Each structure stands twice: as C-alpha cells, then as structure tokens.
A tleap script that builds the chain and sets N, CA, C and O, in Angstrom:
source leaprc.protein.ff14SB
mol = sequence {
  NALA ARG THR GLY PRO ALA PHE ASP GLU VAL
  LEU ARG THR ALA ARG ALA GLY ALA PRO ALA
  ALA LEU THR THR LEU TRP HIE ARG TYR ALA
  PRO GLY VAL ALA ALA PHE ALA ARG SER ARG
  GLY ALA ALA GLU PRO ASP GLU VAL ALA SER
  ASP SER PHE LEU ALA VAL PHE THR HIE LEU
  PRO ASP PHE ALA GLY GLY GLU PRO GLN PHE
  ARG ALA LEU LEU CTYR
}
set mol.1.N position { 58.058 -17.841 19.376 }
set mol.1.CA position { 57.363 -18.695 18.371 }
set mol.1.C position { 55.876 -18.499 18.504 }
set mol.1.O position { 55.350 -18.322 19.603 }
set mol.2.N position { 55.214 -18.532 17.392 }
set mol.2.CA position { 53.779 -18.413 17.389 }
set mol.2.C position { 53.114 -19.682 17.819 }
set mol.2.O position { 53.547 -20.772 17.443 }
set mol.3.N position { 52.066 -19.564 18.602 }
set mol.3.CA position { 51.286 -20.750 19.009 }
set mol.3.C position { 49.961 -20.690 18.292 }
set mol.3.O position { 49.575 -19.655 17.749 }
set mol.4.N position { 49.285 -21.786 18.295 }
set mol.4.CA position { 47.979 -21.897 17.643 }
set mol.4.C position { 48.088 -22.568 16.309 }
set mol.4.O position { 49.147 -23.058 15.916 }
set mol.5.N position { 46.958 -22.582 15.606 }
set mol.5.CA position { 46.914 -23.250 14.334 }
set mol.5.C position { 47.785 -22.564 13.259 }
set mol.5.O position { 48.061 -21.367 13.335 }
set mol.6.N position { 48.208 -23.362 12.253 }
set mol.6.CA position { 49.037 -22.839 11.160 }
set mol.6.C position { 48.185 -21.822 10.319 }
set mol.6.O position { 46.960 -21.900 10.234 }
set mol.7.N position { 48.918 -20.898 9.730 }
set mol.7.CA position { 48.224 -19.871 8.935 }
set mol.7.C position { 47.270 -20.456 7.880 }
set mol.7.O position { 46.140 -19.986 7.747 }
set mol.8.N position { 47.717 -21.478 7.129 }
set mol.8.CA position { 46.866 -22.056 6.077 }
set mol.8.C position { 45.557 -22.543 6.629 }
set mol.8.O position { 44.514 -22.347 6.005 }
set mol.9.N position { 45.580 -23.176 7.786 }
set mol.9.CA position { 44.383 -23.657 8.417 }
set mol.9.C position { 43.477 -22.563 8.855 }
set mol.9.O position { 42.264 -22.641 8.662 }
set mol.10.N position { 44.057 -21.507 9.461 }
set mol.10.CA position { 43.277 -20.345 9.874 }
set mol.10.C position { 42.655 -19.651 8.675 }
set mol.10.O position { 41.494 -19.241 8.708 }
set mol.11.N position { 43.429 -19.529 7.638 }
set mol.11.CA position { 42.876 -18.876 6.411 }
set mol.11.C position { 41.765 -19.679 5.799 }
set mol.11.O position { 40.776 -19.107 5.339 }
set mol.12.N position { 41.895 -21.009 5.777 }
set mol.12.CA position { 40.833 -21.846 5.189 }
set mol.12.C position { 39.532 -21.674 5.997 }
set mol.12.O position { 38.454 -21.516 5.423 }
set mol.13.N position { 39.646 -21.706 7.301 }
set mol.13.CA position { 38.416 -21.590 8.119 }
set mol.13.C position { 37.839 -20.128 8.115 }
set mol.13.O position { 36.630 -19.910 8.205 }
set mol.14.N position { 38.766 -19.166 8.006 }
set mol.14.CA position { 38.343 -17.767 7.905 }
set mol.14.C position { 37.555 -17.562 6.619 }
set mol.14.O position { 36.513 -16.907 6.630 }
set mol.15.N position { 38.052 -18.128 5.488 }
set mol.15.CA position { 37.307 -18.000 4.218 }
set mol.15.C position { 35.903 -18.600 4.333 }
set mol.15.O position { 34.990 -18.175 3.625 }
set mol.16.N position { 35.728 -19.565 5.201 }
set mol.16.CA position { 34.404 -20.181 5.419 }
set mol.16.C position { 33.555 -19.327 6.325 }
set mol.16.O position { 32.385 -19.644 6.536 }
set mol.17.N position { 34.094 -18.262 6.866 }
set mol.17.CA position { 33.355 -17.349 7.727 }
set mol.17.C position { 33.399 -17.706 9.219 }
set mol.17.O position { 32.594 -17.183 9.989 }
set mol.18.N position { 34.307 -18.571 9.641 }
set mol.18.CA position { 34.384 -18.950 11.031 }
set mol.18.C position { 34.870 -17.766 11.888 }
set mol.18.O position { 35.990 -17.280 11.727 }
set mol.19.N position { 34.013 -17.330 12.781 }
set mol.19.CA position { 34.383 -16.172 13.630 }
set mol.19.C position { 35.700 -16.388 14.375 }
set mol.19.O position { 36.512 -15.468 14.470 }
set mol.20.N position { 35.917 -17.582 14.898 }
set mol.20.CA position { 37.182 -17.793 15.653 }
set mol.20.C position { 38.404 -17.637 14.787 }
set mol.20.O position { 39.435 -17.155 15.256 }
set mol.21.N position { 38.317 -18.032 13.538 }
set mol.21.CA position { 39.442 -17.874 12.636 }
set mol.21.C position { 39.697 -16.408 12.293 }
set mol.21.O position { 40.848 -15.976 12.227 }
set mol.22.N position { 38.612 -15.634 12.073 }
set mol.22.CA position { 38.777 -14.213 11.813 }
set mol.22.C position { 39.356 -13.498 13.080 }
set mol.22.O position { 40.138 -12.554 12.965 }
set mol.23.N position { 38.967 -13.955 14.227 }
set mol.23.CA position { 39.518 -13.345 15.446 }
set mol.23.C position { 41.015 -13.702 15.594 }
set mol.23.O position { 41.824 -12.885 16.032 }
set mol.24.N position { 41.356 -14.970 15.207 }
set mol.24.CA position { 42.771 -15.316 15.261 }
set mol.24.C position { 43.610 -14.449 14.362 }
set mol.24.O position { 44.681 -13.992 14.762 }
set mol.25.N position { 43.136 -14.210 13.135 }
set mol.25.CA position { 43.853 -13.384 12.189 }
set mol.25.C position { 44.004 -11.918 12.774 }
set mol.25.O position { 45.069 -11.305 12.697 }
set mol.26.N position { 42.927 -11.430 13.330 }
set mol.26.CA position { 42.956 -10.096 13.989 }
set mol.26.C position { 44.036 -10.032 15.068 }
set mol.26.O position { 44.850 -9.109 15.080 }
set mol.27.N position { 44.043 -11.000 15.963 }
set mol.27.CA position { 44.936 -11.000 17.083 }
set mol.27.C position { 46.415 -11.157 16.628 }
set mol.27.O position { 47.320 -10.582 17.233 }
set mol.28.N position { 46.630 -11.924 15.580 }
set mol.28.CA position { 47.982 -12.158 15.108 }
set mol.28.C position { 48.551 -10.873 14.378 }
set mol.28.O position { 49.727 -10.546 14.532 }
set mol.29.N position { 47.746 -10.211 13.638 }
set mol.29.CA position { 48.229 -9.162 12.739 }
set mol.29.C position { 47.870 -7.726 13.049 }
set mol.29.O position { 48.593 -6.807 12.664 }
set mol.30.N position { 46.759 -7.521 13.744 }
set mol.30.CA position { 46.335 -6.129 14.049 }
set mol.30.C position { 47.340 -5.328 14.808 }
set mol.30.O position { 47.489 -4.152 14.476 }
set mol.31.N position { 48.053 -5.827 15.795 }
set mol.31.CA position { 49.001 -5.016 16.492 }
set mol.31.C position { 50.111 -4.503 15.598 }
set mol.31.O position { 50.557 -3.367 15.759 }
set mol.32.N position { 50.555 -5.300 14.679 }
set mol.32.CA position { 51.555 -4.905 13.692 }
set mol.32.C position { 51.064 -3.851 12.733 }
set mol.32.O position { 51.771 -2.888 12.435 }
set mol.33.N position { 49.827 -4.038 12.240 }
set mol.33.CA position { 49.270 -3.060 11.321 }
set mol.33.C position { 49.095 -1.726 12.048 }
set mol.33.O position { 49.411 -0.684 11.474 }
set mol.34.N position { 48.604 -1.721 13.292 }
set mol.34.CA position { 48.473 -0.473 14.079 }
set mol.34.C position { 49.808 0.158 14.286 }
set mol.34.O position { 49.947 1.368 14.103 }
set mol.35.N position { 50.796 -0.605 14.660 }
set mol.35.CA position { 52.170 -0.098 14.902 }
set mol.35.C position { 52.736 0.556 13.620 }
set mol.35.O position { 53.358 1.617 13.680 }
set mol.36.N position { 52.512 -0.089 12.472 }
set mol.36.CA position { 52.960 0.463 11.194 }
set mol.36.C position { 52.245 1.778 10.903 }
set mol.36.O position { 52.867 2.756 10.488 }
set mol.37.N position { 50.943 1.792 11.122 }
set mol.37.CA position { 50.178 3.025 10.900 }
set mol.37.C position { 50.690 4.165 11.848 }
set mol.37.O position { 50.819 5.322 11.450 }
set mol.38.N position { 50.960 3.781 13.070 }
set mol.38.CA position { 51.438 4.771 14.046 }
set mol.38.C position { 52.801 5.323 13.593 }
set mol.38.O position { 53.076 6.517 13.716 }
set mol.39.N position { 53.670 4.394 13.048 }
set mol.39.CA position { 55.010 4.811 12.623 }
set mol.39.C position { 54.943 5.749 11.422 }
set mol.39.O position { 55.876 6.513 11.173 }
set mol.40.N position { 53.824 5.688 10.668 }
set mol.40.CA position { 53.634 6.524 9.502 }
set mol.40.C position { 52.878 7.771 9.803 }
set mol.40.O position { 52.502 8.518 8.900 }
set mol.41.N position { 52.644 8.010 11.112 }
set mol.41.CA position { 52.030 9.242 11.579 }
set mol.41.C position { 50.511 9.245 11.607 }
set mol.41.O position { 49.910 10.316 11.686 }
set mol.42.N position { 49.869 8.083 11.545 }
set mol.42.CA position { 48.414 8.018 11.595 }
set mol.42.C position { 47.929 8.565 12.937 }
set mol.42.O position { 48.478 8.197 13.976 }
set mol.43.N position { 46.936 9.418 12.943 }
set mol.43.CA position { 46.358 9.966 14.110 }
set mol.43.C position { 45.575 8.925 14.916 }
set mol.43.O position { 45.525 8.977 16.145 }
set mol.44.N position { 44.964 7.975 14.189 }
set mol.44.CA position { 44.117 6.915 14.761 }
set mol.44.C position { 44.624 5.542 14.294 }
set mol.44.O position { 43.930 4.914 13.495 }
set mol.45.N position { 45.781 5.035 14.733 }
set mol.45.CA position { 46.324 3.791 14.189 }
set mol.45.C position { 45.421 2.610 14.370 }
set mol.45.O position { 45.378 1.734 13.506 }
set mol.46.N position { 44.711 2.552 15.439 }
set mol.46.CA position { 43.793 1.408 15.654 }
set mol.46.C position { 42.684 1.437 14.664 }
set mol.46.O position { 42.234 0.397 14.183 }
set mol.47.N position { 42.237 2.625 14.353 }
set mol.47.CA position { 41.147 2.752 13.334 }
set mol.47.C position { 41.677 2.326 11.935 }
set mol.47.O position { 40.967 1.687 11.158 }
set mol.48.N position { 42.910 2.689 11.652 }
set mol.48.CA position { 43.542 2.301 10.367 }
set mol.48.C position { 43.585 0.770 10.309 }
set mol.48.O position { 43.254 0.178 9.282 }
set mol.49.N position { 43.991 0.133 11.407 }
set mol.49.CA position { 44.076 -1.338 11.482 }
set mol.49.C position { 42.655 -1.933 11.256 }
set mol.49.O position { 42.487 -2.874 10.480 }
set mol.50.N position { 41.637 -1.358 11.955 }
set mol.50.CA position { 40.260 -1.862 11.764 }
set mol.50.C position { 39.832 -1.722 10.337 }
set mol.50.O position { 39.260 -2.666 9.791 }
set mol.51.N position { 40.068 -0.618 9.705 }
set mol.51.CA position { 39.659 -0.375 8.342 }
set mol.51.C position { 40.341 -1.368 7.399 }
set mol.51.O position { 39.730 -1.886 6.464 }
set mol.52.N position { 41.643 -1.622 7.675 }
set mol.52.CA position { 42.383 -2.570 6.857 }
set mol.52.C position { 41.819 -3.951 6.912 }
set mol.52.O position { 41.664 -4.622 5.892 }
set mol.53.N position { 41.498 -4.392 8.166 }
set mol.53.CA position { 40.955 -5.724 8.327 }
set mol.53.C position { 39.529 -5.824 7.737 }
set mol.53.O position { 39.180 -6.858 7.168 }
set mol.54.N position { 38.722 -4.792 7.862 }
set mol.54.CA position { 37.395 -4.808 7.271 }
set mol.54.C position { 37.512 -5.056 5.758 }
set mol.54.O position { 36.817 -5.907 5.203 }
set mol.55.N position { 38.391 -4.307 5.112 }
set mol.55.CA position { 38.574 -4.417 3.681 }
set mol.55.C position { 39.085 -5.846 3.334 }
set mol.55.O position { 38.591 -6.481 2.402 }
set mol.56.N position { 40.051 -6.314 4.081 }
set mol.56.CA position { 40.608 -7.646 3.739 }
set mol.56.C position { 39.581 -8.753 4.029 }
set mol.56.O position { 39.451 -9.677 3.228 }
set mol.57.N position { 38.856 -8.685 5.142 }
set mol.57.CA position { 37.894 -9.707 5.469 }
set mol.57.C position { 36.720 -9.701 4.443 }
set mol.57.O position { 36.150 -10.752 4.152 }
set mol.58.N position { 36.384 -8.558 3.925 }
set mol.58.CA position { 35.325 -8.484 2.912 }
set mol.58.C position { 35.699 -9.227 1.688 }
set mol.58.O position { 34.853 -9.852 1.048 }
set mol.59.N position { 37.007 -9.171 1.329 }
set mol.59.CA position { 37.448 -9.835 0.066 }
set mol.59.C position { 38.224 -11.103 0.301 }
set mol.59.O position { 38.900 -11.589 -0.606 }
set mol.60.N position { 38.145 -11.655 1.502 }
set mol.60.CA position { 38.879 -12.859 1.827 }
set mol.60.C position { 38.569 -14.034 0.920 }
set mol.60.O position { 39.486 -14.765 0.546 }
set mol.61.N position { 37.297 -14.247 0.547 }
set mol.61.CA position { 37.066 -15.401 -0.364 }
set mol.61.C position { 37.840 -15.319 -1.700 }
set mol.61.O position { 38.101 -16.350 -2.320 }
set mol.62.N position { 38.196 -14.135 -2.133 }
set mol.62.CA position { 38.918 -13.934 -3.412 }
set mol.62.C position { 40.445 -13.941 -3.218 }
set mol.62.O position { 41.191 -13.923 -4.197 }
set mol.63.N position { 40.907 -13.967 -1.967 }
set mol.63.CA position { 42.358 -13.884 -1.732 }
set mol.63.C position { 43.037 -15.146 -2.166 }
set mol.63.O position { 42.561 -16.253 -1.916 }
set mol.64.N position { 44.170 -14.961 -2.831 }
set mol.64.CA position { 44.994 -16.072 -3.257 }
set mol.64.C position { 46.402 -15.801 -2.761 }
set mol.64.O position { 46.951 -14.732 -3.028 }
set mol.65.N position { 46.979 -16.712 -2.069 }
set mol.65.CA position { 48.322 -16.595 -1.599 }
set mol.65.C position { 48.517 -17.147 -0.236 }
set mol.65.O position { 47.596 -17.702 0.363 }
set mol.66.N position { 49.719 -17.001 0.269 }
set mol.66.CA position { 50.068 -17.497 1.575 }
set mol.66.C position { 50.200 -16.374 2.599 }
set mol.66.O position { 49.709 -15.263 2.394 }
set mol.67.N position { 50.860 -16.681 3.683 }
set mol.67.CA position { 50.984 -15.672 4.741 }
set mol.67.C position { 51.702 -14.431 4.281 }
set mol.67.O position { 51.237 -13.337 4.598 }
set mol.68.N position { 52.839 -14.518 3.533 }
set mol.68.CA position { 53.496 -13.284 3.060 }
set mol.68.C position { 52.578 -12.393 2.261 }
set mol.68.O position { 52.595 -11.177 2.450 }
set mol.69.N position { 51.784 -12.948 1.382 }
set mol.69.CA position { 50.877 -12.178 0.572 }
set mol.69.C position { 49.745 -11.568 1.428 }
set mol.69.O position { 49.290 -10.455 1.164 }
set mol.70.N position { 49.300 -12.314 2.453 }
set mol.70.CA position { 48.270 -11.825 3.330 }
set mol.70.C position { 48.786 -10.594 4.110 }
set mol.70.O position { 48.114 -9.571 4.235 }
set mol.71.N position { 50.011 -10.757 4.620 }
set mol.71.CA position { 50.654 -9.617 5.313 }
set mol.71.C position { 50.775 -8.422 4.433 }
set mol.71.O position { 50.487 -7.306 4.865 }
set mol.72.N position { 51.193 -8.614 3.211 }
set mol.72.CA position { 51.378 -7.526 2.265 }
set mol.72.C position { 50.044 -6.838 1.997 }
set mol.72.O position { 49.970 -5.612 1.925 }
set mol.73.N position { 49.018 -7.622 1.853 }
set mol.73.CA position { 47.668 -7.077 1.616 }
set mol.73.C position { 47.211 -6.228 2.814 }
set mol.73.O position { 46.611 -5.173 2.612 }
set mol.74.N position { 47.472 -6.653 4.019 }
set mol.74.CA position { 47.082 -5.867 5.198 }
set mol.74.C position { 47.828 -4.557 5.290 }
set mol.74.O position { 47.246 -3.533 5.650 }
set mol.75.N position { 49.110 -4.574 4.970 }
set mol.75.CA position { 49.906 -3.368 5.068 }
set mol.75.C position { 49.770 -2.455 3.902 }
set mol.75.O position { 50.397 -1.397 3.870 }
savepdb mol mol.pdb
quit
C-alpha cells in the first residue's frame, strides 16, 4: 500500500509549485516510467523518465483529471 498524502492533495500542491509535492510525484511514478521505457528498448530509460516529468511538470497547471489520467500522461 502507498504511504503519504493522497494523489489529489499532492497534485493540488504540485500545481501551486510546491517542491515537496513535485518530488513526491517523481518518487511515486518515475521508477515505473523508467521501467516502461527500459521495456520498450530505450537506451537511457532514466533520461526518458526525466524528459517525461519535465514536460508534465511544465504543463501541470493545465492538467485536468485524476491519478489514472496523470499516469496516462506520463507514459
């Protein structure tokens, strides 16, 4: 089971630019994004994950949806 604040709370504070919330999102989802990139043959899966998060974080204020939509956006 996941520990820590609920996704909606993390998303709300991340939209406000709270570094701790952005870090929480990174720690929760980056390993999965990197693993997915690795499974698809990416030479630098951690870089793919970083690029994905950079794009998502840049557009976070415009994001609409819940955790499933956030995960879909990352992948």
